[in-house]
Amino acid sequence: MVWQLRRANAADLDSIMAIETTVFSRDAWSPEMMRAELAFADSYYLVAFNPATPEQIDAYAGLRCLAGSAEGDVQTIAVAERARRHGLGRTLVISLVNEARRRGAREIFLEVRVDNEPAKHLYRELGFEVLGVRPGYYQPENVDAEVMRLTVPDPVTAPAVGQE
Ligand SMILES: CC(C)(COP(=O)(O)OP(=O)(O)OC[C@H]1O[C@@H](n2cnc3c(N)ncnc32)[C@H](O)[C@@H]1OP(=O)(O)O)[C@@H](O)C(=O)NCCC(=O)NCCS
């Protein structure tokens, strides 16, 4: 499967909310919250789509990071069930990390439900570490959140030709 990423815009709200309400059910953000998130000047939201069906959004992810700030936050990420386990979630998080680095961030934070094993696997694999637990962070279900932090790694560069 092939996807392209692009910056999200206000016109993506309905497509994003269709995934949001399916994936997060009772924890889902309202359309008003999501609209505000997309519009924040320091937000960076990406959507993923199959180039053959560009009108269908399969995933989205968002970063909040003020240019010049040392810290950023992964606000959200969701991949539609039909598109999971093909590396899209990993690609989206790496893209947010790259953008945070460009904006000058040294650390990135996020919260994840303690019972969300897929997401915890993904974040750990990318180098996020558990800082602590926020009791009852997710309401109304009263589920705890793990707070995770990534020390933004240096960009990976590779020579265009083989080294001697
Ligand atoms: C978490 C989520 C974004 C992962 O997206 P994805 O596109 O399926 O993830 P990827 O294919 O990029 O997987 C990357 C790695 O994450 C881990 N991972 C992903 N899904 C996993 C699962 N169900 N179980 C265990 N590990 C998993 C694996 O380490 C995986 O690497 P591998 O496939 O080489 O084993 C997706 O499951 C999702 O949208 N979940 C619902 C929303 C959500 O929980 N968002 C996070 C809120 S904090």
Coordinates of C-alpha atoms and ligand atoms in Angstrom, one line a residue:
M1 CA 0.0 0.0 0.0
V2 CA 1.2 3.5 -0.8
W3 CA 0.4 6.8 0.9
Q4 CA 1.3 10.4 0.5
L5 CA 1.3 12.9 3.4
R6 CA 0.3 16.5 3.2
R7 CA -0.5 19.3 5.6
A8 CA -4.1 19.1 6.9
N9 CA -6.4 22.1 6.4
A10 CA -9.8 23.1 7.5
A11 CA -11.5 21.3 4.6
D12 CA -10.2 18.0 6.1
L13 CA -12.2 18.4 9.3
D14 CA -15.0 16.0 8.3
S15 CA -12.6 13.3 7.1
I16 CA -10.5 13.6 10.2
M17 CA -13.6 13.5 12.5
A18 CA -14.9 10.4 10.7
I19 CA -11.7 8.6 11.8
E20 CA -11.5 10.3 15.2
T21 CA -15.0 9.3 16.3
T22 CA -14.6 5.7 15.1
V23 CA -11.2 5.2 16.6
F24 CA -11.5 7.0 19.9
S25 CA -15.3 6.6 20.5
R26 CA -15.9 8.1 24.0
D27 CA -12.5 9.8 24.2
A28 CA -13.0 11.5 20.8
W29 CA -12.5 15.2 20.5
S30 CA -15.4 17.3 19.4
P31 CA -15.4 18.8 15.9
E32 CA -15.0 22.3 17.5
M33 CA -11.8 21.1 19.4
M34 CA -10.4 19.6 16.2
R35 CA -11.2 22.7 14.1
A36 CA -9.4 24.8 16.7
E37 CA -6.4 22.4 16.7
L38 CA -6.1 22.6 13.0
A39 CA -6.2 26.4 13.1
F40 CA -3.6 27.0 15.8
A41 CA -0.6 28.9 14.4
D42 CA 1.8 26.5 16.2
S43 CA 0.0 23.4 15.0
Y44 CA 1.4 21.0 12.4
Y45 CA -1.2 18.4 11.3
L46 CA -0.6 15.9 8.6
V47 CA -3.1 13.7 6.7
A48 CA -2.3 10.5 4.7
F49 CA -4.1 9.4 1.6
N50 CA -3.7 6.9 -1.1
P51 CA -2.8 8.8 -4.3
A52 CA -5.3 6.8 -6.2
T53 CA -8.1 8.0 -3.9
P54 CA -6.9 11.4 -2.7
E55 CA -10.3 12.4 -1.3
Q56 CA -10.2 9.6 1.3
I57 CA -8.1 10.3 4.3
D58 CA -6.6 7.2 6.0
A59 CA -4.7 8.7 8.9
Y60 CA -3.8 12.0 10.6
A61 CA -1.4 13.2 13.2
G62 CA -0.7 16.5 14.9
L63 CA 2.1 18.3 16.6
R64 CA 1.9 21.4 18.7
C65 CA 5.3 23.2 18.7
L66 CA 6.0 26.9 18.8
A67 CA 8.9 27.9 16.5
G68 CA 12.0 28.4 18.7
S69 CA 10.5 26.5 21.7
A70 CA 12.6 23.7 23.1
E71 CA 9.5 21.5 23.6
G72 CA 6.8 20.1 21.4
D73 CA 3.8 17.8 22.0
V74 CA 2.3 15.1 19.9
Q75 CA -1.3 16.1 20.2
T76 CA -2.9 13.1 18.4
I77 CA -2.5 10.3 15.9
A78 CA -4.9 7.9 14.4
V79 CA -4.7 5.4 11.5
A80 CA -8.0 4.0 10.2
E81 CA -8.2 0.3 10.8
R82 CA -8.1 -0.5 7.0
A83 CA -4.6 1.1 6.9
R84 CA -2.9 -0.2 10.0
R85 CA 0.3 -2.2 10.3
H86 CA 1.8 -0.9 7.1
G87 CA 4.2 1.6 8.7
L88 CA 1.9 4.6 8.4
G89 CA 1.8 5.4 12.1
R90 CA 5.6 5.2 12.4
T91 CA 6.0 7.4 9.3
L92 CA 3.6 10.0 10.7
V93 CA 5.3 10.2 14.1
I94 CA 8.7 10.4 12.4
S95 CA 7.4 13.3 10.3
L96 CA 6.2 15.1 13.4
V97 CA 9.5 14.6 15.1
N98 CA 11.3 16.0 12.0
E99 CA 9.1 19.1 12.0
A100 CA 9.6 19.6 15.7
R101 CA 13.4 19.4 15.1
R102 CA 13.1 22.0 12.3
R103 CA 11.3 24.3 14.8
G104 CA 14.1 23.9 17.3
A105 CA 12.5 21.4 19.7
R106 CA 14.9 19.3 21.8
E107 CA 12.1 17.3 23.5
I108 CA 8.7 16.0 22.5
F109 CA 6.0 14.9 25.0
L110 CA 2.8 12.9 24.6
E111 CA 0.2 11.2 26.7
V112 CA -1.0 7.7 25.9
R113 CA -3.6 5.5 27.6
V114 CA -2.0 3.0 29.8
D115 CA -4.0 0.2 28.1
N116 CA -3.1 1.3 24.6
E117 CA -0.4 -1.4 23.8
P118 CA -0.2 -0.7 20.0
A119 CA 0.6 3.0 20.5
K120 CA 2.9 2.3 23.5
H121 CA 4.9 -0.2 21.3
L122 CA 5.1 2.4 18.5
Y123 CA 6.3 5.2 20.7
R124 CA 8.8 3.0 22.6
E125 CA 10.2 1.7 19.3
L126 CA 10.8 5.4 18.2
G127 CA 12.7 6.1 21.4
F128 CA 10.0 7.7 23.7
E129 CA 10.5 6.9 27.4
V130 CA 7.9 6.8 30.2
L131 CA 8.2 9.9 32.5
G132 CA 5.2 9.1 34.7
V133 CA 1.5 8.5 35.0
R134 CA -1.4 11.0 35.0
P135 CA -4.2 9.4 37.0
G136 CA -7.7 9.6 35.4
Y137 CA -6.4 11.7 32.5
Y138 CA -8.9 10.1 30.1
Q139 CA -12.5 11.0 31.0
P140 CA -15.3 9.9 31.2
E141 CA -13.7 6.5 31.4
N142 CA -11.2 7.5 34.1
V143 CA -8.2 5.8 32.5
D144 CA -4.7 6.8 33.4
A145 CA -2.2 8.2 30.9
E146 CA 1.5 7.5 30.6
V147 CA 3.4 10.6 29.9
M148 CA 6.2 9.9 27.5
R149 CA 9.2 12.0 26.3
L150 CA 11.5 11.8 23.4
T151 CA 14.8 13.5 23.3
V152 CA 14.8 14.6 19.7
P153 CA 17.5 12.6 17.9
D154 CA 20.0 14.2 15.5
P155 CA 18.8 13.9 11.9
V156 CA 20.0 10.7 10.2
T157 CA 22.1 11.4 7.2
A158 CA 23.5 8.9 4.8
P159 CA 26.1 9.3 2.0
A160 CA 24.6 9.4 -1.5
V161 CA 27.4 7.1 -2.6
G162 CA 29.1 4.2 -0.7
Q163 CA 31.9 5.2 1.7
E164 CA 35.4 4.1 1.1
Ligands
LIG1 C1 -1.2 3.3 17.2 C2 -1.4 3.4 15.7 C3 -1.4 4.9 15.3 C4 -0.3 2.6 15.0 O1 -0.5 2.9 13.6 P1 0.0 1.8 12.5 O2 0.0 2.5 11.2 O3 -0.8 0.6 12.5 O4 1.5 1.5 13.0 P2 2.7 1.0 12.2 O5 2.3 0.0 11.1 O6 3.5 2.2 11.7 O7 3.5 0.2 13.3 C5 4.8 0.6 13.8 C6 5.1 -0.2 15.0 O8 4.2 0.1 16.1 C7 4.0 -1.1 16.8 N1 2.6 -1.5 16.7 C8 1.6 -1.0 15.8 N2 0.5 -1.6 16.0 C9 0.7 -2.6 17.0 C10 -0.1 -3.6 17.6 N3 -1.4 -3.7 17.2 N4 0.4 -4.4 18.5 C11 1.7 -4.2 18.9 N5 2.6 -3.3 18.3 C12 2.0 -2.5 17.4 C13 4.9 -2.1 16.2 O9 6.1 -2.0 16.9 C14 5.0 -1.7 14.8 O10 6.1 -2.2 14.2 P3 6.1 -3.5 13.3 O11 4.8 -3.4 12.4 O12 7.3 -3.5 12.5 O13 6.0 -4.6 14.3 C15 -2.8 2.8 15.3 O14 -2.9 1.5 15.9 C16 -4.0 3.6 15.7 O15 -4.4 4.5 15.1 N6 -4.6 3.2 16.9 C17 -5.8 3.9 17.4 C18 -5.5 5.4 17.7 C19 -4.4 5.5 18.8 O16 -4.3 4.7 19.7 N7 -3.7 6.6 18.7 C20 -2.6 6.9 19.7 C21 -3.2 7.7 20.8 S1 -1.9 8.2 22.0

